[in-house]
Amino acid sequence: MSEKSNHGRVGPNAIIRVFEALTAHSGAGDAEAVFKAAGLEAYLKAMPTEMVDESEVIALQGALRQHLGVTDARLIARDAGLRTGDYLLANRIPRPAQVLLKLLPPKLAAKTLLKAIRGNAWTFVGTGVFDADPAYPPRINIQNSLLCRGASSDQALCDFYAGTFERLFRELVHAQAQVTETACHAMGAPSCVFEVRWSI
């Protein structure tokens, strides 16, 4: 396991769903290699069931890019985000709330969903800072994103977040919602920005 620090803690989906996506797309061998490179080989025996140190997620994202290359790592990370969205819909967002959101006009549903995401942001941004503007197109802003912390790239790297947000917005706000990371700290931007669009 990676050395613990005074960093924040985040939910285990950022570990578990990456493992699932890696195994599905690249096979058990690549999953094992990436987790070992990240210093997380203990999770190969048993996935975490509680909050994890954010440094583990930072290490895993870095190992993913180093082992697979940025393009393939981004695909895996986005799929892991989609899987996280599925998990949240199945286990964390109450069914009555889901029904209500689907009945609301998309713009109002987006505002309501973003308020709920803001209330739970501590579970996925760690020591990062979450903010959101619900005006169309809704924008999500994450400062000090742990997904790209310490990285430098000519591509946006926070695909895990983009995938998670897209799954939630497509299911609860609009079936054609698309989430794009329009700015990324890894590319030199002050923060990572995600824009949500659908046909209006």
CSV table of C-alpha atoms in Angstrom, one decimal:
chain,number,residue,atom,x,y,z
A,1,MET,CA,0.0,0.0,0.0
A,2,SER,CA,1.2,3.5,-0.7
A,3,GLU,CA,2.6,5.5,2.2
A,4,LYS,CA,-0.1,7.4,4.0
A,5,SER,CA,-0.1,11.1,4.3
A,6,ASN,CA,-2.1,14.0,5.7
A,7,HIS,CA,-4.0,14.2,2.4
A,8,GLY,CA,-7.8,14.1,2.2
A,9,ARG,CA,-9.7,10.9,1.9
A,10,VAL,CA,-12.1,9.9,-0.9
A,11,GLY,CA,-14.5,7.1,-1.7
A,12,PRO,CA,-13.2,3.7,-2.9
A,13,ASN,CA,-14.9,3.9,-6.2
A,14,ALA,CA,-11.9,5.8,-7.6
A,15,ILE,CA,-9.9,2.5,-6.9
A,16,ILE,CA,-12.5,-0.2,-7.5
A,17,ARG,CA,-14.0,1.0,-10.7
A,18,VAL,CA,-10.6,1.7,-12.3
A,19,PHE,CA,-9.7,-2.0,-11.5
A,20,GLU,CA,-13.0,-3.1,-13.1
A,21,ALA,CA,-12.5,-1.0,-16.2
A,22,LEU,CA,-8.9,-2.0,-16.6
A,23,THR,CA,-9.7,-5.7,-16.3
A,24,ALA,CA,-12.6,-5.4,-18.8
A,25,HIS,CA,-10.6,-3.5,-21.4
A,26,SER,CA,-7.0,-4.6,-20.9
A,27,GLY,CA,-7.1,-7.8,-18.9
A,28,ALA,CA,-6.0,-9.0,-15.5
A,29,GLY,CA,-2.3,-8.7,-16.4
A,30,ASP,CA,-2.4,-5.0,-17.1
A,31,ALA,CA,-4.6,-4.4,-14.0
A,32,GLU,CA,-2.0,-6.2,-11.9
A,33,ALA,CA,0.9,-4.3,-13.4
A,34,VAL,CA,-0.8,-0.9,-13.0
A,35,PHE,CA,-1.8,-1.5,-9.3
A,36,LYS,CA,1.7,-2.7,-8.5
A,37,ALA,CA,3.3,0.3,-10.2
A,38,ALA,CA,1.0,2.5,-8.1
A,39,GLY,CA,2.0,0.7,-4.9
A,40,LEU,CA,-1.5,-0.7,-4.4
A,41,GLU,CA,-0.9,-4.4,-4.9
A,42,ALA,CA,-2.6,-5.2,-1.6
A,43,TYR,CA,-5.9,-4.2,-3.3
A,44,LEU,CA,-5.4,-7.0,-5.8
A,45,LYS,CA,-6.4,-9.4,-3.0
A,46,ALA,CA,-9.2,-7.3,-1.6
A,47,MET,CA,-10.6,-4.1,-2.9
A,48,PRO,CA,-11.1,-1.2,-0.4
A,49,THR,CA,-14.4,-1.0,1.4
A,50,GLU,CA,-13.9,2.4,3.1
A,51,MET,CA,-12.6,5.8,2.2
A,52,VAL,CA,-9.0,5.8,0.9
A,53,ASP,CA,-6.2,8.3,1.1
A,54,GLU,CA,-6.3,10.6,-2.0
A,55,SER,CA,-2.6,9.9,-2.6
A,56,GLU,CA,-3.6,6.4,-3.6
A,57,VAL,CA,-5.9,7.7,-6.3
A,58,ILE,CA,-3.2,10.2,-7.5
A,59,ALA,CA,-0.7,7.3,-7.7
A,60,LEU,CA,-3.2,5.0,-9.5
A,61,GLN,CA,-4.0,7.7,-12.2
A,62,GLY,CA,-0.3,8.3,-12.8
A,63,ALA,CA,0.5,4.6,-13.1
A,64,LEU,CA,-2.4,4.2,-15.5
A,65,ARG,CA,-1.1,6.8,-17.8
A,66,GLN,CA,2.5,5.6,-17.5
A,67,HIS,CA,1.6,2.0,-18.2
A,68,LEU,CA,-1.0,2.4,-20.9
A,69,GLY,CA,-0.2,5.8,-22.4
A,70,VAL,CA,-2.4,8.9,-22.0
A,71,THR,CA,-4.9,8.0,-24.7
A,72,ASP,CA,-5.8,4.5,-23.5
A,73,ALA,CA,-5.6,5.6,-19.8
A,74,ARG,CA,-8.2,8.3,-20.5
A,75,LEU,CA,-10.5,5.7,-22.0
A,76,ILE,CA,-10.1,3.4,-19.0
A,77,ALA,CA,-10.6,6.4,-16.6
A,78,ARG,CA,-13.8,7.5,-18.3
A,79,ASP,CA,-15.2,4.0,-18.3
A,80,ALA,CA,-14.4,3.8,-14.6
A,81,GLY,CA,-16.3,7.1,-14.1
A,82,LEU,CA,-19.3,5.7,-16.0
A,83,ARG,CA,-19.2,2.6,-13.7
A,84,THR,CA,-19.0,4.9,-10.7
A,85,GLY,CA,-22.1,6.7,-11.9
A,86,ASP,CA,-23.9,3.4,-12.2
A,87,TYR,CA,-22.9,2.5,-8.7
A,88,LEU,CA,-24.1,5.8,-7.3
A,89,LEU,CA,-27.4,5.4,-9.1
A,90,ALA,CA,-27.9,1.8,-7.8
A,91,ASN,CA,-26.6,2.4,-4.2
A,92,ARG,CA,-26.3,6.0,-3.2
A,93,ILE,CA,-29.0,8.2,-4.8
A,94,PRO,CA,-32.4,7.4,-3.3
A,95,ARG,CA,-34.9,6.1,-5.8
A,96,PRO,CA,-37.6,8.7,-4.9
A,97,ALA,CA,-35.0,11.5,-5.6
A,98,GLN,CA,-34.2,9.9,-9.0
A,99,VAL,CA,-37.8,9.8,-9.9
A,100,LEU,CA,-38.3,13.4,-8.9
A,101,LEU,CA,-35.3,14.6,-10.9
A,102,LYS,CA,-36.5,12.8,-14.0
A,103,LEU,CA,-39.9,14.6,-13.7
A,104,LEU,CA,-38.3,18.1,-13.5
A,105,PRO,CA,-37.5,20.3,-16.6
A,106,PRO,CA,-33.8,19.6,-17.5
A,107,LYS,CA,-32.4,23.0,-16.3
A,108,LEU,CA,-34.1,22.7,-12.9
A,109,ALA,CA,-33.1,19.0,-12.6
A,110,ALA,CA,-29.5,20.1,-13.4
A,111,LYS,CA,-29.6,22.8,-10.7
A,112,THR,CA,-31.0,20.3,-8.2
A,113,LEU,CA,-28.4,17.6,-9.1
A,114,LEU,CA,-25.5,20.0,-8.9
A,115,LYS,CA,-26.6,21.0,-5.4
A,116,ALA,CA,-26.6,17.4,-4.3
A,117,ILE,CA,-23.2,16.8,-5.9
A,118,ARG,CA,-21.8,19.8,-4.1
A,119,GLY,CA,-23.1,18.4,-0.8
A,120,ASN,CA,-21.2,15.2,-1.4
A,121,ALA,CA,-18.1,16.7,-3.2
A,122,TRP,CA,-15.9,15.9,-0.2
A,123,THR,CA,-16.2,12.2,-1.0
A,124,PHE,CA,-14.5,12.6,-4.4
A,125,VAL,CA,-12.4,15.8,-4.5
A,126,GLY,CA,-10.4,15.2,-1.3
A,127,THR,CA,-8.4,18.3,-0.7
A,128,GLY,CA,-9.5,19.7,-4.0
A,129,VAL,CA,-12.2,22.5,-4.1
A,130,PHE,CA,-15.5,21.9,-5.9
A,131,ASP,CA,-17.7,24.6,-7.3
A,132,ALA,CA,-20.5,24.6,-9.9
A,133,ASP,CA,-22.6,27.1,-11.9
A,134,PRO,CA,-26.0,25.6,-12.8
A,135,ALA,CA,-26.8,28.2,-15.6
A,136,TYR,CA,-26.9,26.5,-19.0
A,137,PRO,CA,-24.6,25.0,-20.0
A,138,PRO,CA,-23.9,23.9,-16.4
A,139,ARG,CA,-20.2,24.1,-15.5
A,140,ILE,CA,-18.4,22.2,-12.8
A,141,ASN,CA,-15.1,23.6,-11.5
A,142,ILE,CA,-12.6,21.6,-9.5
A,143,GLN,CA,-9.4,23.2,-8.2
A,144,ASN,CA,-6.4,21.0,-7.4
A,145,SER,CA,-8.0,17.9,-8.9
A,146,LEU,CA,-6.4,14.8,-7.6
A,147,LEU,CA,-6.9,13.1,-10.9
A,148,CYS,CA,-4.3,15.3,-12.6
A,149,ARG,CA,-2.3,16.6,-9.6
A,150,GLY,CA,1.3,16.8,-10.4
A,151,ALA,CA,0.8,15.9,-14.1
A,152,SER,CA,1.6,17.9,-17.2
A,153,SER,CA,-0.2,17.1,-20.5
A,154,ASP,CA,-1.4,18.4,-23.8
A,155,GLN,CA,-4.7,16.7,-23.1
A,156,ALA,CA,-7.3,17.0,-20.4
A,157,LEU,CA,-6.9,14.2,-17.9
A,158,CYS,CA,-9.8,14.1,-15.5
A,159,ASP,CA,-11.9,11.6,-17.5
A,160,PHE,CA,-13.0,9.7,-14.3
A,161,TYR,CA,-14.9,12.8,-13.2
A,162,ALA,CA,-16.3,13.5,-16.7
A,163,GLY,CA,-17.6,9.9,-17.0
A,164,THR,CA,-19.2,10.0,-13.6
A,165,PHE,CA,-20.9,13.3,-14.2
A,166,GLU,CA,-22.1,12.3,-17.6
A,167,ARG,CA,-23.7,9.1,-16.4
A,168,LEU,CA,-25.6,11.0,-13.7
A,169,PHE,CA,-26.7,13.8,-16.0
A,170,ARG,CA,-27.8,11.4,-18.7
A,171,GLU,CA,-29.8,9.3,-16.3
A,172,LEU,CA,-31.3,12.1,-14.2
A,173,VAL,CA,-31.3,15.3,-16.3
A,174,HIS,CA,-31.3,14.6,-20.0
A,175,ALA,CA,-30.7,11.4,-22.0
A,176,GLN,CA,-28.4,13.3,-24.5
A,177,ALA,CA,-26.3,15.1,-21.9
A,178,GLN,CA,-22.6,15.2,-22.7
A,179,VAL,CA,-19.8,16.2,-20.3
A,180,THR,CA,-16.6,17.6,-21.7
A,181,GLU,CA,-13.6,18.8,-19.7
A,182,THR,CA,-12.9,22.2,-21.3
A,183,ALA,CA,-10.0,23.1,-19.1
A,184,CYS,CA,-7.5,21.1,-17.1
A,185,HIS,CA,-4.8,22.0,-14.6
A,186,ALA,CA,-2.5,19.5,-16.3
A,187,MET,CA,-2.7,21.7,-19.4
A,188,GLY,CA,-1.8,24.8,-17.4
A,189,ALA,CA,-5.3,26.0,-16.6
A,190,PRO,CA,-5.9,27.3,-13.0
A,191,SER,CA,-8.6,24.6,-12.5
A,192,CYS,CA,-10.4,21.8,-14.2
A,193,VAL,CA,-13.7,22.7,-15.8
A,194,PHE,CA,-16.4,20.4,-17.0
A,195,GLU,CA,-19.2,21.6,-19.2
A,196,VAL,CA,-22.6,19.8,-19.5
A,197,ARG,CA,-24.6,20.2,-22.7
A,198,TRP,CA,-27.7,18.7,-24.2
A,199,SER,CA,-30.2,19.7,-26.9
A,200,ILE,CA,-32.5,22.5,-25.8
